[in-house]
Amino acid sequence: MKTELIALGLALAAIPAVAHAQTAAPRFEPGPCAVEVAPDERIDCGVLMVPENRGRADSRMIRLPVLIFRSRAETPANDPVIFLTGGPGNSALSGHRSGRSNPFLELRDQVVLEPRGAKLAQPALECPEINALKGVITAERLRGVEADTRLTAAATACRATLVAGGADLNGYNSAEAADDIEALRVALGYDRVNLYALSYGTRLALTVARRHPSSVRAMVLDSVLPPEVGYDEAATANTWRSLNAVFDNCAVDPACSAAWPDAREDFRALVARGEIDAVTGVGLALQDPRLIPLIPRAVGSAADGRPEELAGWIARAQGPSGFTWGLRLSVWCSEEAPFEAPERIEAQVAADRGLGGADSRAASVAMCRAWNVAPAEAIENTPVTSDIPTLIFAGEFDPSTPPDWGRRLLAQMPKATFVSMPGLSHGASFNRCGGMMAVAFFRDPDAAPDVVCANRMRGADFSLSAAAP
């Protein structure tokens, strides 16, 4: 860990000398790609230079890598698709190598911007202490006060390291990130942009729509996190909503209900007898449409003393966290925690919630106190009103962002269409049906979306739980 901290300090020290936001305007600098890309495709790369904190005249400039997958059209539309990843704390560029099978490129460019503070940005707000500790907590089944105490200590240490390296942690939030997207649009010379956003990225997209409405042509929002919801106040409730949907679907499937008539009680029994890692394994399965219909079998078998299937899921869910935790905490502790009730957040890990103290929150109250960033303006906790054409996807079993969170946008967005995807979970549009709908929508966002393929989806087949593993 000491080596990782030294490397982090060197990376921070390597950032170009401080520049003043008043005299250095945001700009795009063409250059090498931050990730390996296909050499035989038209992919342009570079970095977006922006102020770390636009609220400070003496703010240094930071570097955000950019990938531009060029359109295959002879005369491309001057409104690209910009992909906004989830998190906060995920890298947007990682995993993007080729645009060969990208249908958006038939008409327009697709642009990917690394979020400020993410893995490939300079600086990257990495917290290796927290990443490693998350793996330890999972493997050693740490819960409650002990886990929170150790995470808070790790957050305190990471904050000290980042601040000593010159990071202004108050510059990492959705408002600044939204202004980065506008700066990128201007620097690249696009008239407007189309936003394709996943999970936390939907909150960022909505912030762009609020701050720069004339710059956005259309939006696809998948697994919506509205700015006004209290995510950490409902973390366990959202998990149970998804679990109950699984158990209810098993109960009405003749084969599943015959094989596992007490699936819900089997799960409660596992948790009650201290097998808390069962929550970790089932949590992984709830994110995977291929595993969702197998949950009753895995839970029931484990309750009967045959844990092999569930144990495999648990093993897959273990290991260090992949988030860039400094970015995650800076965003979350600025614009989520200040608007939530601490007692409701803490209650999510109480034993009487039925998950054995498992923690589905993005950050605890204690971690945010230790991170100590300024609260966001009150408007960041209010619904976004917009007439931008928007296509909203929600997965039936999503344990993180329930379908109702996407549906609620319709009250303030008269040009929005909500589509529930049967049998799917978080990331409900990443399939053939969702992709076809997104491509058609960006082609003509003023036309009513064709939802036939979604209506024809059969959903999860819980009879699979009746078969042998």
Coordinates of C-alpha atoms in Angstrom, one line a residue:
M1 CA 0.0 0.0 0.0
K2 CA 2.9 2.4 0.7
T3 CA 4.1 1.9 -2.9
E4 CA 0.6 2.8 -4.2
L5 CA 0.6 6.0 -2.1
I6 CA 4.0 7.0 -3.3
A7 CA 2.9 6.4 -6.9
L8 CA -0.3 8.5 -6.3
G9 CA 1.8 11.3 -4.9
L10 CA 4.1 11.3 -7.9
A11 CA 1.1 11.3 -10.2
L12 CA -0.3 14.4 -8.5
A13 CA 3.1 16.1 -8.5
A14 CA 3.3 15.5 -12.3
I15 CA 0.3 17.7 -13.0
P16 CA 1.2 20.8 -14.9
A17 CA 1.9 23.9 -12.9
V18 CA -1.0 25.9 -11.5
A19 CA -2.8 28.1 -14.0
H20 CA -5.3 30.7 -13.2
A21 CA -8.9 30.1 -14.3
Q22 CA -9.3 33.8 -15.1
T23 CA -6.6 33.6 -17.8
A24 CA -6.7 30.0 -18.9
A25 CA -9.9 29.1 -20.7
P26 CA -11.0 25.5 -21.2
R27 CA -9.4 24.0 -24.3
F28 CA -9.0 20.7 -26.1
E29 CA -5.5 19.5 -26.9
P30 CA -5.1 16.7 -29.5
G31 CA -2.7 14.0 -28.4
P32 CA -2.1 10.3 -27.7
C33 CA -5.0 8.1 -26.6
A34 CA -5.2 7.4 -22.9
V35 CA -6.2 3.8 -23.7
E36 CA -5.3 1.4 -26.4
V37 CA -7.6 1.8 -29.4
A38 CA -8.1 0.0 -32.7
P39 CA -5.3 1.3 -35.0
D40 CA -7.3 0.9 -38.2
E41 CA -10.3 3.0 -37.2
R42 CA -10.9 6.8 -37.2
I43 CA -10.5 7.5 -33.6
D44 CA -9.2 10.9 -32.4
C45 CA -7.8 11.5 -28.9
G46 CA -6.6 14.2 -26.6
V47 CA -7.3 15.9 -23.4
L48 CA -9.8 18.6 -22.2
M49 CA -8.1 21.2 -20.0
V50 CA -10.5 22.7 -17.5
P51 CA -10.2 24.5 -14.2
E52 CA -10.3 22.2 -11.2
N53 CA -12.7 24.6 -9.3
R54 CA -14.4 27.2 -11.4
G55 CA -15.4 29.1 -8.2
R56 CA -11.7 30.0 -7.5
A57 CA -9.8 32.5 -9.6
D58 CA -6.5 30.7 -8.7
S59 CA -7.7 27.2 -9.6
R60 CA -5.2 25.0 -11.4
M61 CA -6.1 23.3 -14.7
I62 CA -6.8 19.6 -14.8
R63 CA -6.5 17.1 -17.7
L64 CA -9.5 14.9 -18.8
P65 CA -8.8 12.4 -21.5
V66 CA -11.1 12.3 -24.5
L67 CA -11.9 9.7 -27.2
I68 CA -13.7 10.7 -30.4
F69 CA -15.0 7.8 -32.5
R70 CA -15.6 9.4 -35.9
S71 CA -18.8 8.8 -37.8
R72 CA -18.8 6.6 -40.9
A73 CA -21.3 9.0 -42.6
E74 CA -20.1 11.1 -45.5
T75 CA -21.6 14.2 -43.9
P76 CA -22.0 13.5 -40.2
A77 CA -24.5 15.3 -38.1
N78 CA -22.9 18.0 -35.9
D79 CA -24.4 16.6 -32.7
P80 CA -22.5 13.6 -31.3
V81 CA -23.5 11.1 -28.8
I82 CA -21.7 11.6 -25.5
F83 CA -21.6 8.6 -23.1
L84 CA -21.8 9.4 -19.4
T85 CA -20.8 6.5 -17.2
G86 CA -22.1 5.4 -13.8
G87 CA -20.5 5.6 -10.4
P88 CA -19.6 8.2 -9.3
G89 CA -16.1 6.9 -9.4
N90 CA -16.0 4.8 -12.7
S91 CA -13.7 5.4 -15.6
A92 CA -15.6 6.3 -18.8
L93 CA -12.7 5.5 -21.2
S94 CA -11.7 2.1 -19.8
G95 CA -13.1 -0.6 -22.1
H96 CA -13.7 1.6 -25.0
R97 CA -11.4 0.4 -27.8
S98 CA -13.3 0.2 -31.0
G99 CA -16.3 1.8 -32.8
R100 CA -16.6 -0.9 -35.4
S101 CA -19.9 -2.3 -34.1
N102 CA -21.2 1.0 -32.8
P103 CA -24.5 1.8 -34.7
F104 CA -24.4 5.5 -33.6
L105 CA -21.4 6.1 -35.9
E106 CA -23.6 5.6 -39.0
L107 CA -24.9 9.1 -38.6
R108 CA -22.7 11.0 -36.0
D109 CA -19.6 10.9 -33.8
Q110 CA -19.5 9.3 -30.4
V111 CA -17.4 11.1 -27.8
V112 CA -16.3 9.7 -24.4
L113 CA -14.9 12.1 -21.7
E114 CA -13.1 10.8 -18.7
P115 CA -14.8 12.2 -15.6
R116 CA -12.8 14.7 -13.6
G117 CA -11.0 12.9 -10.8
A118 CA -11.5 9.4 -12.4
K119 CA -8.9 6.8 -13.0
L120 CA -7.4 8.2 -16.2
A121 CA -7.8 11.9 -15.4
Q122 CA -5.0 14.0 -14.0
P123 CA -5.3 14.2 -11.1
A124 CA -7.0 10.9 -10.4
L125 CA -8.5 10.9 -6.9
E126 CA -7.6 7.4 -6.1
C127 CA -7.9 6.0 -2.5
P128 CA -6.1 2.6 -2.6
E129 CA -6.7 2.3 1.1
I130 CA -10.5 2.1 0.6
N131 CA -10.3 -0.1 -2.5
A132 CA -8.3 -2.7 -0.6
L133 CA -10.4 -2.4 2.6
K134 CA -13.7 -3.0 0.6
G135 CA -12.2 -6.4 -0.4
V136 CA -11.2 -7.2 3.2
I137 CA -14.7 -6.3 4.4
T138 CA -16.3 -8.6 1.9
A139 CA -14.0 -11.5 2.5
E140 CA -14.0 -11.3 6.3
R141 CA -17.7 -10.5 6.6
L142 CA -17.1 -7.3 8.5
R143 CA -20.2 -5.3 9.2
G144 CA -21.6 -2.5 11.2
V145 CA -19.5 -0.3 13.4
E146 CA -16.2 -2.1 12.8
A147 CA -16.5 -1.8 9.0
D148 CA -17.6 1.8 9.2
T149 CA -14.8 2.7 11.6
R150 CA -12.1 1.3 9.4
L151 CA -13.6 2.8 6.2
T152 CA -13.8 6.2 7.9
A153 CA -10.1 5.9 8.9
A154 CA -9.2 5.0 5.4
A155 CA -11.2 8.0 4.0
T156 CA -9.4 10.3 6.5
A157 CA -6.0 9.1 5.4
C158 CA -6.8 9.3 1.7
R159 CA -8.2 12.8 2.0
A160 CA -5.0 14.0 3.8
T161 CA -2.9 12.5 1.0
L162 CA -4.9 14.1 -1.8
V163 CA -5.0 17.5 -0.2
A164 CA -1.3 17.4 0.5
G165 CA -0.8 16.7 -3.2
G166 CA -2.7 19.9 -4.1
A167 CA -6.2 18.5 -4.9
D168 CA -9.2 20.9 -4.3
L169 CA -11.8 18.3 -3.4
N170 CA -14.6 20.9 -3.6
G171 CA -14.1 21.0 -7.4
Y172 CA -15.4 17.5 -7.9
N173 CA -19.2 17.5 -8.3
S174 CA -21.9 17.2 -10.8
A175 CA -22.1 20.9 -11.5
E176 CA -18.5 21.1 -12.4
A177 CA -18.7 17.9 -14.5
A178 CA -21.7 19.3 -16.4
D179 CA -19.7 22.4 -17.2
D180 CA -16.9 20.1 -18.4
I181 CA -19.3 18.6 -21.0
E182 CA -20.4 22.0 -22.2
A183 CA -16.7 23.1 -22.4
L184 CA -16.0 19.9 -24.5
R185 CA -18.9 20.7 -26.8
V186 CA -17.6 24.2 -27.4
A187 CA -14.0 23.2 -27.8
L188 CA -14.8 20.5 -30.4
G189 CA -17.1 22.8 -32.3
Y190 CA -20.4 20.8 -32.1
D191 CA -23.7 22.6 -32.4
R192 CA -25.4 20.4 -29.7
V193 CA -24.9 17.0 -28.1
N194 CA -27.0 13.9 -27.4
L195 CA -26.4 12.3 -24.0
Y196 CA -26.5 8.6 -23.4
A197 CA -26.2 8.1 -19.6
L198 CA -26.1 5.2 -17.2
S199 CA -26.9 5.2 -13.4
Y200 CA -25.1 8.1 -11.8
G201 CA -24.5 9.4 -15.3
T202 CA -28.2 10.1 -15.5
R203 CA -28.0 12.5 -12.6
L204 CA -25.1 14.2 -14.4
A205 CA -27.1 14.3 -17.7
L206 CA -30.0 15.9 -15.9
T207 CA -27.6 18.5 -14.4
V208 CA -26.3 19.3 -17.9
A209 CA -29.9 19.7 -19.0
R210 CA -30.5 22.1 -16.1
R211 CA -27.4 24.1 -16.6
H212 CA -27.0 24.0 -20.4
P213 CA -30.5 23.2 -21.9
S214 CA -29.9 24.7 -25.3
S215 CA -26.8 22.5 -25.8
V216 CA -28.7 19.2 -25.5
R217 CA -30.6 17.8 -28.4
A218 CA -31.8 14.5 -26.8
M219 CA -31.1 12.2 -23.9
V220 CA -31.3 8.5 -23.3
L221 CA -31.3 7.8 -19.5
D222 CA -30.8 4.2 -18.3
S223 CA -31.3 3.3 -14.6
V224 CA -32.2 6.8 -13.4
L225 CA -30.8 8.4 -10.3
P226 CA -32.8 11.6 -9.9
P227 CA -31.1 14.5 -8.0
E228 CA -33.9 14.8 -5.5
V229 CA -34.0 11.2 -4.2
G230 CA -32.3 10.1 -1.1
Y231 CA -30.3 7.2 -2.3
D232 CA -28.7 6.2 1.0
E233 CA -32.0 6.6 2.9
A234 CA -33.5 3.8 0.8
A235 CA -30.6 1.5 0.0
T236 CA -31.9 -1.5 1.9
A237 CA -35.5 -0.8 0.9
N238 CA -34.5 -0.8 -2.8
T239 CA -32.7 -4.1 -2.4
W240 CA -35.8 -5.7 -0.7
R241 CA -38.0 -4.3 -3.5
S242 CA -35.9 -6.3 -6.0
L243 CA -35.7 -9.4 -3.8
N244 CA -39.5 -9.4 -3.3
A245 CA -40.0 -9.1 -7.0
V246 CA -37.9 -12.2 -7.5
F247 CA -39.7 -14.2 -4.8
D248 CA -43.1 -13.1 -6.0
N249 CA -42.3 -14.1 -9.6
C250 CA -41.2 -17.5 -8.3
A251 CA -44.4 -17.9 -6.4
V252 CA -46.5 -17.4 -9.5
D253 CA -44.4 -19.7 -11.7
P254 CA -45.7 -23.3 -11.2
A255 CA -42.4 -25.0 -11.6
C256 CA -40.4 -22.6 -9.4
S257 CA -43.0 -22.5 -6.7
A258 CA -43.3 -26.3 -6.6
A259 CA -39.5 -26.6 -6.3
W260 CA -38.9 -23.7 -3.9
P261 CA -42.2 -22.8 -2.1
D262 CA -40.5 -21.0 0.7
A263 CA -37.7 -19.1 -1.2
R264 CA -38.3 -15.8 0.7
E265 CA -38.1 -17.5 4.0
D266 CA -35.1 -19.6 2.9
F267 CA -33.3 -16.3 2.3
R268 CA -34.3 -14.9 5.7
A269 CA -33.2 -18.0 7.4
L270 CA -29.7 -17.8 5.8
V271 CA -29.3 -14.3 7.0
A272 CA -30.8 -15.1 10.5
R273 CA -28.2 -17.8 11.1
G274 CA -25.3 -15.5 10.3
E275 CA -24.6 -16.4 6.7
I276 CA -24.4 -12.7 5.8
D277 CA -22.3 -13.3 2.7
A278 CA -25.4 -14.8 1.2
V279 CA -26.6 -11.2 0.8
T280 CA -23.4 -10.4 -1.1
G281 CA -23.9 -13.3 -3.5
V282 CA -27.6 -12.6 -4.1
G283 CA -26.7 -8.9 -4.6
L284 CA -24.4 -9.9 -7.4
A285 CA -27.1 -12.1 -9.0
L286 CA -29.7 -9.2 -8.8
Q287 CA -27.5 -7.3 -11.2
D288 CA -27.3 -10.1 -13.8
P289 CA -30.4 -11.0 -15.8
R290 CA -28.9 -14.4 -16.5
L291 CA -28.7 -15.2 -12.8
I292 CA -31.9 -13.5 -11.5
P293 CA -34.2 -16.5 -12.3
L294 CA -31.8 -18.8 -10.6
I295 CA -31.9 -17.0 -7.2
P296 CA -34.7 -19.1 -5.7
R297 CA -32.7 -22.3 -6.4
A298 CA -29.4 -21.0 -5.2
V299 CA -31.0 -19.6 -1.9
G300 CA -33.2 -22.7 -1.3
S301 CA -30.3 -25.1 -1.9
A302 CA -28.0 -23.2 0.4
A303 CA -30.7 -23.2 3.1
D304 CA -30.9 -27.0 2.6
G305 CA -27.1 -27.4 3.1
R306 CA -26.0 -27.3 -0.5
P307 CA -24.4 -23.9 -0.9
E308 CA -22.2 -24.5 -4.0
E309 CA -24.2 -22.3 -6.5
L310 CA -24.5 -19.4 -4.1
A311 CA -20.9 -19.8 -3.0
G312 CA -19.8 -19.3 -6.6
W313 CA -21.7 -16.0 -6.7
I314 CA -20.2 -14.9 -3.4
A315 CA -16.7 -15.6 -4.7
R316 CA -17.3 -13.6 -7.8
A317 CA -18.5 -10.6 -5.7
Q318 CA -15.5 -10.5 -3.5
G319 CA -12.3 -8.6 -4.1
P320 CA -11.1 -5.0 -4.0
S321 CA -13.5 -2.2 -5.1
G322 CA -12.9 -0.8 -8.5
F323 CA -14.2 2.7 -7.8
T324 CA -12.0 5.8 -7.7
W325 CA -13.1 6.5 -4.2
G326 CA -11.8 10.1 -3.9
L327 CA -14.1 11.1 -6.7
R328 CA -17.0 9.0 -5.4
L329 CA -16.8 10.6 -2.0
S330 CA -16.3 14.2 -3.3
V331 CA -19.5 13.9 -5.4
W332 CA -21.6 12.0 -2.9
C333 CA -20.6 13.9 0.2
S334 CA -21.3 17.2 -1.5
E335 CA -24.6 16.6 -3.2
E336 CA -26.2 13.6 -1.5
A337 CA -25.3 13.5 2.1
P338 CA -26.1 17.1 3.0
F339 CA -29.7 16.6 1.9
E340 CA -30.4 13.3 3.7
A341 CA -31.4 12.5 7.3
P342 CA -28.4 10.9 9.1
E343 CA -30.7 8.7 11.2
R344 CA -32.4 7.3 8.0
I345 CA -29.0 6.6 6.4
E346 CA -27.7 4.8 9.5
A347 CA -31.0 2.8 9.8
Q348 CA -30.3 1.1 6.4
V349 CA -27.7 -1.2 8.1
A350 CA -29.8 -2.1 11.1
A351 CA -30.3 -5.8 11.8
D352 CA -34.1 -5.4 11.7
R353 CA -33.9 -4.5 8.0
G354 CA -33.4 -8.1 7.2
L355 CA -30.0 -8.0 5.4
G356 CA -27.8 -8.8 8.4
G357 CA -26.2 -5.4 8.5
A358 CA -25.1 -5.6 4.8
D359 CA -24.3 -2.1 3.6
S360 CA -25.7 -1.0 0.2
R361 CA -25.1 2.7 0.8
A362 CA -22.7 4.6 -1.4
A363 CA -21.1 6.2 1.7
S364 CA -21.8 6.3 5.4
V365 CA -22.4 9.5 7.5
A366 CA -19.1 9.1 9.2
M367 CA -17.2 8.8 5.9
C368 CA -18.7 12.0 4.6
R369 CA -17.9 13.8 7.8
A370 CA -14.3 12.7 7.4
W371 CA -14.2 13.7 3.7
N372 CA -15.4 17.2 4.7
V373 CA -16.3 18.9 1.4
A374 CA -18.6 21.9 1.0
P375 CA -22.3 21.0 0.5
A376 CA -23.8 21.6 -3.0
E377 CA -26.3 24.4 -3.6
A378 CA -29.8 23.5 -2.7
I379 CA -30.9 23.4 -6.4
E380 CA -28.8 20.2 -6.8
N381 CA -31.4 18.4 -4.7
T382 CA -34.4 19.4 -6.7
P383 CA -36.2 17.8 -9.7
V384 CA -35.0 18.9 -13.2
T385 CA -37.7 20.5 -15.4
S386 CA -36.9 20.1 -19.1
D387 CA -38.6 19.8 -22.5
I388 CA -35.6 18.0 -24.0
P389 CA -36.8 14.8 -25.8
T390 CA -35.8 11.9 -23.5
L391 CA -36.0 8.1 -23.6
I392 CA -35.9 6.5 -20.1
F393 CA -35.0 2.8 -19.5
A394 CA -35.6 0.9 -16.3
G395 CA -35.0 -2.7 -15.4
E396 CA -37.7 -4.7 -13.7
F397 CA -35.3 -6.1 -11.0
D398 CA -32.9 -3.2 -10.6
P399 CA -31.8 -3.2 -6.9
S400 CA -30.0 0.1 -7.1
T401 CA -32.2 2.5 -9.1
P402 CA -35.8 1.2 -9.0
P403 CA -38.1 1.8 -12.0
D404 CA -40.2 4.4 -10.1
W405 CA -37.2 6.7 -10.0
G406 CA -37.2 6.8 -13.8
R407 CA -41.0 7.1 -14.1
R408 CA -41.0 10.1 -11.7
L409 CA -39.2 12.2 -14.3
L410 CA -42.3 12.2 -16.5
A411 CA -43.9 14.8 -14.1
Q412 CA -41.3 17.5 -15.1
M413 CA -40.3 16.3 -18.5
P414 CA -43.3 16.5 -21.0
K415 CA -41.2 15.1 -23.9
A416 CA -40.0 12.0 -22.0
T417 CA -41.0 8.4 -22.7
F418 CA -40.5 5.7 -20.0
V419 CA -39.8 2.1 -20.9
S420 CA -39.8 -0.8 -18.4
M421 CA -37.6 -3.7 -19.6
P422 CA -39.0 -7.0 -18.3
G423 CA -36.5 -9.4 -16.7
L424 CA -33.7 -7.0 -16.8
S425 CA -31.8 -5.1 -14.1
H426 CA -29.3 -2.2 -13.8
G427 CA -28.2 -1.1 -17.3
A428 CA -31.5 -2.1 -18.9
S429 CA -30.7 -0.7 -22.4
F430 CA -27.5 -2.7 -23.0
N431 CA -29.1 -5.3 -25.2
R432 CA -30.3 -5.6 -28.8
C433 CA -33.8 -4.2 -28.1
G434 CA -32.5 -1.3 -26.0
G435 CA -29.8 -0.5 -28.6
M436 CA -32.2 -0.5 -31.5
M437 CA -34.5 1.8 -29.6
A438 CA -31.7 4.2 -28.6
V439 CA -30.4 4.4 -32.2
A440 CA -33.9 5.1 -33.6
F441 CA -34.5 7.7 -30.9
F442 CA -31.4 9.6 -31.6
R443 CA -32.2 9.5 -35.3
D444 CA -35.5 11.2 -34.7
P445 CA -36.1 12.2 -31.1
D446 CA -39.3 14.0 -31.9
A447 CA -41.0 10.8 -33.1
A448 CA -42.8 8.6 -30.7
P449 CA -40.3 5.8 -29.7
D450 CA -41.2 2.3 -31.0
V451 CA -41.4 0.2 -27.9
V452 CA -42.6 -3.0 -29.6
C453 CA -39.5 -5.0 -28.9
A454 CA -39.7 -4.2 -25.2
N455 CA -43.4 -5.2 -25.0
R456 CA -42.5 -8.5 -26.6
M457 CA -39.8 -9.4 -24.1
R458 CA -40.8 -12.4 -22.1
G459 CA -39.0 -11.5 -19.0
A460 CA -37.2 -13.8 -16.5
D461 CA -38.1 -17.5 -16.7
F462 CA -38.2 -18.6 -13.1
S463 CA -39.0 -22.2 -14.2
L464 CA -35.2 -22.4 -14.6
S465 CA -34.9 -22.6 -10.8
A466 CA -36.7 -25.9 -10.9
A467 CA -33.9 -27.5 -13.0
A468 CA -30.8 -29.0 -11.6
P469 CA -27.8 -26.7 -11.4

